[in-house]
Amino acid sequence: MRHILSILVENEAGALSRVVGLFSARGYNIDSLTVSTTEDPTLSRMTIVTNGSDDIIEQITKQLNKLIEVVKLIDLNESDHIERELMLIKVRATGKDRDEMKRMSDIFRGRIIDVTEKTYTIELTGTSQKLDAFIEAVDRAVILETVRTGASGIGRGERILKI
Amino acid sequence: MEISGAEIVVRCLAEEGVEFIFGYPGGAVLEIYDAIFKQNKVKHVLVRHEQGAVHAADGYSRSSQKIGVALVTSGPGATNAITGIATAYMDSIPMVILSGQVPTPAIGLDAFQEVDMVGITRPCVKHNILVKDVKDLASAIKKAFYIATTGRPGPVVVDIPKDVTIAKTEFHYPASVQMRSYNPPSKGHPGQIKKAVNLMLEAKRPMVYVGGGAVLANASEQVTELVRMLGFPCTNTLMGLGAYPGTDPLFVGMLGMHGTYEANLSMHYCDVLIAIGARFDDRVVSVPQQFLSSPKKIIHIDIDPSSIAKRVKVDIPIVGNVREVLDEMLSLLKQSKERPDATALASWWKQIDEWRAPNSLYYQPSDELIKPQYVIQKLYELTGGEAFVTSDVGQHQMWAAQYYKFAKPRRWINSGGLGTMGFGLPAAMGVQLANPDADVVCVTGEASIQMCIQELSTCKQYHVPVKIVNLNNRYLGMVRQWQEFFYGNRYSESYMDALPDFVKLAESYGHVGMRIEQPADVEGALREALKLKERLVFMDFITDQTENVFPMVQNGKGLNQMDLPPHMRNLQQGTVAKERDYGNLS
Ligand SMILES: Cc1cc2nc3c(=O)[nH]c(=O)nc-3n(C[C@H](O)[C@H](O)[C@H](O)COP(=O)(O)OP(=O)(O)OC[C@H]3O[C@@H](n4cnc5c(N)ncnc54)[C@H](O)[C@@H]3O)c2cc1C
Ligand SMILES: Cc1ncc(C[n+]2csc(CCOP(=O)(O)OP(=O)(O)O)c2C)c(N)n1
Ligand SMILES: [Mg+2]
């Protein structure tokens, strides 16, 4: 099953490679990983999307917690949460595709952030599934380039990951 | 007053009460060596290979409650230390390794003798720290000691660039460490402990399975009190030997791949298992489903949550320090009037004694060939279970574990998790330095001993009078055994040809050498060697080449499916080894 883990780590050189190294050394999957500092510059927050059986997810969270630099960790799947991912997608915008791509961008509530005679670059945010759906919905031949950030997640309501 | 980073290193070690540094100099650590030269609080032991330094520090840690420290230079010094670090990591041994690094401005430029030590060691340390500013040096070293020794112990590497050892700053050694990201547990959850005690009291076929965690926690007393109070059978893992006295009637021997018949069957057929600081390693439980095919409830005490439910699902997990959890259990048991069902327990013991009766450690004695088991038995008798015994890896290791009945913890020093040949001699050095008046014996094989033989020179320099028992079967015996069992007797590259004359070798290093070829001479030789208190004695026992280690649980088999020694082969076809309905026992 897909799980989304939120991790607060000390903002220190090497913390990221320790986390990533753990996944590769123990054969766990990383579907995506995002990381950046928080409002507290001494802390970074990571979101890791992974998948595995319940047993494997349990080991992953235990092993992550064991890393000295990991301050706190939650599995967002354990309760309601919101996740968002940003995608920048460059598409061919010539002939009939030009209108079509504008229309698709609108349907998915995207924004066209760069325009040339031949291309649009569309900014799209949403759940990872929504971004997948956009890619599915447009003709593959039209897509020139995509770049995705990977999901970021946060608990709903009062559920807060803080130290 | 400002002092240099190098001086800070040495002052920190002195503050930690470090008695010995095991090390080897080189360019990146010359400042530190200069600082060592200028003081006399911390003694330096010059090994002959960095692997030896780390194993020696490791043996020092394992055999005492102090902490071993190793110091190596950058590049090849650092990479030579890796095997030693991984060995300590796998067995959760607290240790601090200081490595030199190229100067900070040179890092990343493929500088002379540069390796990314923090990167290389990341998967085999509890933690590592690259110190980039001399102002952080003292606190990094303080953290290293704190992290290495608390929670689940382990090795910590501090990588120190040369310019950091030259730079100067004020020295303040922090009195304590506070880390928001690291708070190891100690006490177990009271509700879980209560549940566990209730389950123990309901057991009809209990089993206590004690591992290295009990040794690391210094909890032998508590383990022994609990087992005796309840009258339960107790087994130890290879790493747990000595945590419960090896000659006690409630002790059923080691379990696992080369465990006794009675230990393995009790483990398999018990209805309540109490796992104490043991991690259900694959050399103990090869196939979890097979192990759980005989239903049982499991209590698991471990300080590391990731050890729990890693391979085997348990019913009552207790995260905490063995010693504190057992103290809590003992006080609950003392308050309660309840005791386990005596009739059920008696019939369980009747069954265990039946399993014990054929003595699965029996071997055919010989007047002509020295049986390796016999050497260990004699060693045990002559030292009364009180010696410190280190070992290398192979058949000799298993025989030492099986036939030396350890009376006390921290006396059996071996590499279990990584299985590192070459560990025995340097580890023995560390053990002897930590326990100068004790008998320290290194049980080894002719192949293993050659992997760190150079440390004989260190032993000479520092007057380390360890006794080496070389069980010389002219084979990579453990490899040969597997080839005999699983590869149709094709002994591919397992014969040790062109062996040195170990007697002359020992003598050339300035030690005493003996060759023993007759069974009748075994006891005399051991006696004589043990009498030479001031000398290192290398005893080369020419042993039976064909001997195998029994019992043996093959990979993929259950604990109730052992290969048994020749004298029990008929019995295996009979009733005892066949699965039967142990549900009726109570
Ligand atoms: C040739 C060979 C053959 C082998 N055959 C066998 C065999 O037949 N039988 C066998 O048992 N082993 C055997 N081994 C060893 C095996 O590989 C493992 O090293 C061993 O089984 C692990 O022992 P353990 O479960 O006690 O765990 P250890 O590795 O000692 O781990 C200790 C556990 O205790 C925990 N712990 C540490 N400190 C504390 C504390 N203060 N409080 C609570 N918990 C704590 C740790 O988190 C860890 O989970 C063999 C090895 C070799 C090389
Ligand atoms: C460094 C290292 N290399 C290889 C092995 C694999 N191995 C395990 S036991 C063994 C043979 C050991 O031979 P010896 O020291 O003579 O002991 P014996 O089994 O004969 O008692 C080998 C090669 C190992 N454990 N460690
Ligand atoms: Mg051999």
PDB file of C-alpha atoms in Angstrom, chain B residues 251-427:
ATOM      1  CA  PHE B 251      19.993 -23.960  31.409  1.00  0.00           C
ATOM      2  CA  VAL B 252      19.330 -26.053  28.326  1.00  0.00           C
ATOM      3  CA  GLY B 253      22.295 -24.828  26.297  1.00  0.00           C
ATOM      4  CA  MET B 254      22.669 -22.550  23.330  1.00  0.00           C
ATOM      5  CA  LEU B 255      19.937 -22.612  20.690  1.00  0.00           C
ATOM      6  CA  GLY B 256      19.912 -22.068  16.965  1.00  0.00           C
ATOM      7  CA  MET B 257      21.797 -23.449  14.006  1.00  0.00           C
ATOM      8  CA  HIS B 258      24.246 -25.252  16.286  1.00  0.00           C
ATOM      9  CA  GLY B 259      22.129 -25.264  19.409  1.00  0.00           C
ATOM     10  CA  THR B 260      21.449 -28.302  21.563  1.00  0.00           C
ATOM     11  CA  TYR B 261      18.638 -30.706  20.827  1.00  0.00           C
ATOM     12  CA  GLU B 262      16.816 -29.756  24.011  1.00  0.00           C
ATOM     13  CA  ALA B 263      17.181 -25.997  23.515  1.00  0.00           C
ATOM     14  CA  ASN B 264      15.928 -26.084  19.950  1.00  0.00           C
ATOM     15  CA  LEU B 265      12.981 -28.355  20.674  1.00  0.00           C
ATOM     16  CA  SER B 266      11.977 -26.378  23.765  1.00  0.00           C
ATOM     17  CA  MET B 267      12.132 -23.208  21.714  1.00  0.00           C
ATOM     18  CA  HIS B 268      10.015 -24.757  19.000  1.00  0.00           C
ATOM     19  CA  TYR B 269       7.372 -26.403  21.169  1.00  0.00           C
ATOM     20  CA  CYS B 270       6.999 -23.887  23.999  1.00  0.00           C
ATOM     21  CA  ASP B 271       3.626 -22.178  24.487  1.00  0.00           C
ATOM     22  CA  VAL B 272       4.955 -18.970  26.028  1.00  0.00           C
ATOM     23  CA  LEU B 273       8.276 -17.547  24.911  1.00  0.00           C
ATOM     24  CA  ILE B 274      10.014 -14.795  26.836  1.00  0.00           C
ATOM     25  CA  ALA B 275      12.589 -13.174  24.561  1.00  0.00           C
ATOM     26  CA  ILE B 276      15.020 -10.975  26.442  1.00  0.00           C
ATOM     27  CA  GLY B 277      17.413  -8.805  24.426  1.00  0.00           C
ATOM     28  CA  ALA B 278      17.475 -11.310  21.577  1.00  0.00           C
ATOM     29  CA  ARG B 279      16.601 -10.478  18.009  1.00  0.00           C
ATOM     30  CA  PHE B 280      15.272 -13.670  16.364  1.00  0.00           C
ATOM     31  CA  ASP B 281      18.287 -13.785  14.089  1.00  0.00           C
ATOM     32  CA  ASP B 282      18.106 -16.063  11.060  1.00  0.00           C
ATOM     33  CA  ARG B 283      20.713 -18.357  12.625  1.00  0.00           C
ATOM     34  CA  VAL B 284      18.221 -18.916  15.437  1.00  0.00           C
ATOM     35  CA  VAL B 285      14.889 -18.854  13.638  1.00  0.00           C
ATOM     36  CA  SER B 286      15.569 -19.666  10.027  1.00  0.00           C
ATOM     37  CA  VAL B 287      11.975 -19.641   8.824  1.00  0.00           C
ATOM     38  CA  PRO B 288       9.530 -17.625  10.947  1.00  0.00           C
ATOM     39  CA  GLN B 289       6.426 -19.427   9.637  1.00  0.00           C
ATOM     40  CA  GLN B 290       7.957 -22.782  10.472  1.00  0.00           C
ATOM     41  CA  PHE B 291       8.805 -21.508  13.947  1.00  0.00           C
ATOM     42  CA  LEU B 292       5.244 -20.300  14.523  1.00  0.00           C
ATOM     43  CA  SER B 293       3.756 -23.537  13.159  1.00  0.00           C
ATOM     44  CA  SER B 294       3.769 -24.710  16.763  1.00  0.00           C
ATOM     45  CA  PRO B 295       1.556 -22.005  18.276  1.00  0.00           C
ATOM     46  CA  LYS B 296       3.048 -19.859  21.000  1.00  0.00           C
ATOM     47  CA  LYS B 297       2.597 -16.508  22.642  1.00  0.00           C
ATOM     48  CA  ILE B 298       5.671 -14.307  22.575  1.00  0.00           C
ATOM     49  CA  ILE B 299       6.844 -11.609  24.973  1.00  0.00           C
ATOM     50  CA  HIS B 300       9.719  -9.582  23.560  1.00  0.00           C
ATOM     51  CA  ILE B 301      11.825  -7.166  25.574  1.00  0.00           C
ATOM     52  CA  ASP B 302      14.171  -5.012  23.504  1.00  0.00           C
ATOM     53  CA  ILE B 303      15.448  -1.467  23.723  1.00  0.00           C
ATOM     54  CA  ASP B 304      15.276  -1.049  19.963  1.00  0.00           C
ATOM     55  CA  PRO B 305      11.711  -1.014  18.606  1.00  0.00           C
ATOM     56  CA  SER B 306      13.021  -2.040  15.192  1.00  0.00           C
ATOM     57  CA  SER B 307      14.242  -5.358  16.633  1.00  0.00           C
ATOM     58  CA  ILE B 308      10.665  -6.140  17.608  1.00  0.00           C
ATOM     59  CA  ALA B 309       8.423  -7.725  14.976  1.00  0.00           C
ATOM     60  CA  LYS B 310      11.242  -7.489  12.434  1.00  0.00           C
ATOM     61  CA  ARG B 311      11.274 -11.198  11.615  1.00  0.00           C
ATOM     62  CA  VAL B 312       8.801 -12.733  14.041  1.00  0.00           C
ATOM     63  CA  LYS B 313       5.486 -11.182  15.096  1.00  0.00           C
ATOM     64  CA  VAL B 314       5.117 -10.979  18.833  1.00  0.00           C
ATOM     65  CA  ASP B 315       2.156 -10.709  21.206  1.00  0.00           C
ATOM     66  CA  ILE B 316       3.531  -8.516  23.961  1.00  0.00           C
ATOM     67  CA  PRO B 317       6.266  -6.118  22.825  1.00  0.00           C
ATOM     68  CA  ILE B 318       8.078  -4.261  25.586  1.00  0.00           C
ATOM     69  CA  VAL B 319      10.403  -1.478  24.511  1.00  0.00           C
ATOM     70  CA  GLY B 320      12.880  -0.785  27.261  1.00  0.00           C
ATOM     71  CA  ASN B 321      16.149  -1.609  28.909  1.00  0.00           C
ATOM     72  CA  VAL B 322      16.312  -5.294  29.883  1.00  0.00           C
ATOM     73  CA  ARG B 323      17.540  -4.513  33.347  1.00  0.00           C
ATOM     74  CA  GLU B 324      14.819  -2.037  34.218  1.00  0.00           C
ATOM     75  CA  VAL B 325      12.060  -4.119  32.670  1.00  0.00           C
ATOM     76  CA  LEU B 326      13.181  -7.246  34.524  1.00  0.00           C
ATOM     77  CA  ASP B 327      13.445  -5.321  37.794  1.00  0.00           C
ATOM     78  CA  GLU B 328       9.860  -4.280  37.294  1.00  0.00           C
ATOM     79  CA  MET B 329       8.759  -7.842  36.478  1.00  0.00           C
ATOM     80  CA  LEU B 330      10.569  -9.218  39.494  1.00  0.00           C
ATOM     81  CA  SER B 331       8.911  -6.767  41.816  1.00  0.00           C
ATOM     82  CA  LEU B 332       5.469  -7.643  40.408  1.00  0.00           C
ATOM     83  CA  LEU B 333       6.210 -11.338  40.841  1.00  0.00           C
ATOM     84  CA  LYS B 334       7.402 -10.794  44.383  1.00  0.00           C
ATOM     85  CA  GLN B 335       4.196  -8.978  45.248  1.00  0.00           C
ATOM     86  CA  SER B 336       2.000 -11.622  43.689  1.00  0.00           C
ATOM     87  CA  LYS B 337       1.249 -14.948  45.340  1.00  0.00           C
ATOM     88  CA  GLU B 338       0.537 -16.595  42.032  1.00  0.00           C
ATOM     89  CA  ARG B 339       3.000 -19.051  40.601  1.00  0.00           C
ATOM     90  CA  PRO B 340       2.943 -20.994  37.349  1.00  0.00           C
ATOM     91  CA  ASP B 341       1.021 -24.283  37.236  1.00  0.00           C
ATOM     92  CA  ALA B 342       3.452 -26.678  38.943  1.00  0.00           C
ATOM     93  CA  THR B 343       2.063 -29.866  37.405  1.00  0.00           C
ATOM     94  CA  ALA B 344       2.221 -28.492  33.897  1.00  0.00           C
ATOM     95  CA  LEU B 345       5.739 -27.228  34.480  1.00  0.00           C
ATOM     96  CA  ALA B 346       6.830 -30.604  35.867  1.00  0.00           C
ATOM     97  CA  SER B 347       5.560 -32.447  32.834  1.00  0.00           C
ATOM     98  CA  TRP B 348       7.243 -29.904  30.533  1.00  0.00           C
ATOM     99  CA  TRP B 349      10.515 -30.498  32.358  1.00  0.00           C
ATOM    100  CA  LYS B 350       9.981 -34.240  32.041  1.00  0.00           C
ATOM    101  CA  GLN B 351       9.773 -33.766  28.294  1.00  0.00           C
ATOM    102  CA  ILE B 352      12.840 -31.514  28.217  1.00  0.00           C
ATOM    103  CA  ASP B 353      14.831 -33.994  30.264  1.00  0.00           C
ATOM    104  CA  GLU B 354      13.868 -36.693  27.803  1.00  0.00           C
ATOM    105  CA  TRP B 355      15.266 -34.522  25.028  1.00  0.00           C
ATOM    106  CA  ARG B 356      18.342 -33.839  27.069  1.00  0.00           C
ATOM    107  CA  ALA B 357      19.046 -37.470  27.938  1.00  0.00           C
ATOM    108  CA  PRO B 358      20.813 -38.548  24.707  1.00  0.00           C
ATOM    109  CA  ASN B 359      23.246 -35.588  25.074  1.00  0.00           C
ATOM    110  CA  SER B 360      23.360 -34.014  21.660  1.00  0.00           C
ATOM    111  CA  LEU B 361      26.862 -32.688  22.362  1.00  0.00           C
ATOM    112  CA  TYR B 362      28.301 -36.182  22.810  1.00  0.00           C
ATOM    113  CA  TYR B 363      31.196 -36.979  20.455  1.00  0.00           C
ATOM    114  CA  GLN B 364      33.167 -40.156  19.918  1.00  0.00           C
ATOM    115  CA  PRO B 365      36.386 -39.797  21.930  1.00  0.00           C
ATOM    116  CA  SER B 366      39.640 -40.894  20.381  1.00  0.00           C
ATOM    117  CA  ASP B 367      43.078 -41.993  21.600  1.00  0.00           C
ATOM    118  CA  GLU B 368      44.706 -41.275  18.286  1.00  0.00           C
ATOM    119  CA  LEU B 369      43.324 -38.036  16.982  1.00  0.00           C
ATOM    120  CA  ILE B 370      42.767 -34.906  18.982  1.00  0.00           C
ATOM    121  CA  LYS B 371      39.064 -34.126  18.982  1.00  0.00           C
ATOM    122  CA  PRO B 372      38.570 -30.362  18.918  1.00  0.00           C
ATOM    123  CA  GLN B 373      35.681 -30.649  21.349  1.00  0.00           C
ATOM    124  CA  TYR B 374      37.970 -32.410  23.807  1.00  0.00           C
ATOM    125  CA  VAL B 375      40.420 -29.502  23.768  1.00  0.00           C
ATOM    126  CA  ILE B 376      37.653 -27.067  24.676  1.00  0.00           C
ATOM    127  CA  GLN B 377      36.327 -29.370  27.384  1.00  0.00           C
ATOM    128  CA  LYS B 378      39.757 -29.575  28.966  1.00  0.00           C
ATOM    129  CA  LEU B 379      40.192 -25.822  28.659  1.00  0.00           C
ATOM    130  CA  TYR B 380      36.902 -25.384  30.427  1.00  0.00           C
ATOM    131  CA  GLU B 381      37.815 -27.770  33.215  1.00  0.00           C
ATOM    132  CA  LEU B 382      41.189 -26.168  33.792  1.00  0.00           C
ATOM    133  CA  THR B 383      39.819 -22.634  33.917  1.00  0.00           C
ATOM    134  CA  GLY B 384      36.579 -23.445  35.726  1.00  0.00           C
ATOM    135  CA  GLY B 385      34.463 -21.400  33.352  1.00  0.00           C
ATOM    136  CA  GLU B 386      36.191 -18.258  34.605  1.00  0.00           C
ATOM    137  CA  ALA B 387      38.456 -17.445  31.656  1.00  0.00           C
ATOM    138  CA  PHE B 388      37.750 -14.836  29.039  1.00  0.00           C
ATOM    139  CA  VAL B 389      37.447 -16.706  25.769  1.00  0.00           C
ATOM    140  CA  THR B 390      37.621 -14.908  22.463  1.00  0.00           C
ATOM    141  CA  SER B 391      37.163 -16.703  19.193  1.00  0.00           C
ATOM    142  CA  ASP B 392      37.421 -16.381  15.486  1.00  0.00           C
ATOM    143  CA  VAL B 393      34.838 -17.719  13.082  1.00  0.00           C
ATOM    144  CA  GLY B 394      34.239 -21.278  12.035  1.00  0.00           C
ATOM    145  CA  GLN B 395      33.821 -24.694  13.579  1.00  0.00           C
ATOM    146  CA  HIS B 396      36.179 -23.852  16.432  1.00  0.00           C
ATOM    147  CA  GLN B 397      33.898 -20.943  17.349  1.00  0.00           C
ATOM    148  CA  MET B 398      30.883 -23.216  17.604  1.00  0.00           C
ATOM    149  CA  TRP B 399      32.778 -25.802  19.659  1.00  0.00           C
ATOM    150  CA  ALA B 400      33.976 -23.094  22.014  1.00  0.00           C
ATOM    151  CA  ALA B 401      30.369 -21.900  22.376  1.00  0.00           C
ATOM    152  CA  GLN B 402      29.054 -25.407  22.947  1.00  0.00           C
ATOM    153  CA  TYR B 403      31.676 -26.897  25.251  1.00  0.00           C
ATOM    154  CA  TYR B 404      32.891 -23.981  27.325  1.00  0.00           C
ATOM    155  CA  LYS B 405      30.233 -23.455  29.986  1.00  0.00           C
ATOM    156  CA  PHE B 406      30.355 -19.759  30.672  1.00  0.00           C
ATOM    157  CA  ALA B 407      29.607 -18.964  34.277  1.00  0.00           C
ATOM    158  CA  LYS B 408      29.523 -15.204  33.830  1.00  0.00           C
ATOM    159  CA  PRO B 409      28.624 -12.615  31.216  1.00  0.00           C
ATOM    160  CA  ARG B 410      31.200 -10.687  29.180  1.00  0.00           C
ATOM    161  CA  ARG B 411      33.540 -13.686  29.224  1.00  0.00           C
ATOM    162  CA  TRP B 412      32.621 -14.973  25.773  1.00  0.00           C
ATOM    163  CA  ILE B 413      33.841 -12.558  23.138  1.00  0.00           C
ATOM    164  CA  ASN B 414      33.026 -13.404  19.542  1.00  0.00           C
ATOM    165  CA  SER B 415      31.777 -11.942  16.313  1.00  0.00           C
ATOM    166  CA  GLY B 416      28.263 -13.285  15.908  1.00  0.00           C
ATOM    167  CA  GLY B 417      26.460 -10.935  13.581  1.00  0.00           C
ATOM    168  CA  LEU B 418      29.156 -10.265  11.012  1.00  0.00           C
ATOM    169  CA  GLY B 419      31.122 -13.471  11.616  1.00  0.00           C
ATOM    170  CA  THR B 420      34.503 -11.840  11.121  1.00  0.00           C
ATOM    171  CA  MET B 421      37.495 -14.142  10.753  1.00  0.00           C
ATOM    172  CA  GLY B 422      40.478 -12.331  12.222  1.00  0.00           C
ATOM    173  CA  PHE B 423      38.561 -11.012  15.204  1.00  0.00           C
ATOM    174  CA  GLY B 424      39.899 -13.378  17.850  1.00  0.00           C
ATOM    175  CA  LEU B 425      43.510 -12.331  18.430  1.00  0.00           C
ATOM    176  CA  PRO B 426      43.138  -8.538  18.380  1.00  0.00           C
ATOM    177  CA  ALA B 427      39.973  -8.829  20.476  1.00  0.00           C
TER     178      ALA B 427
END
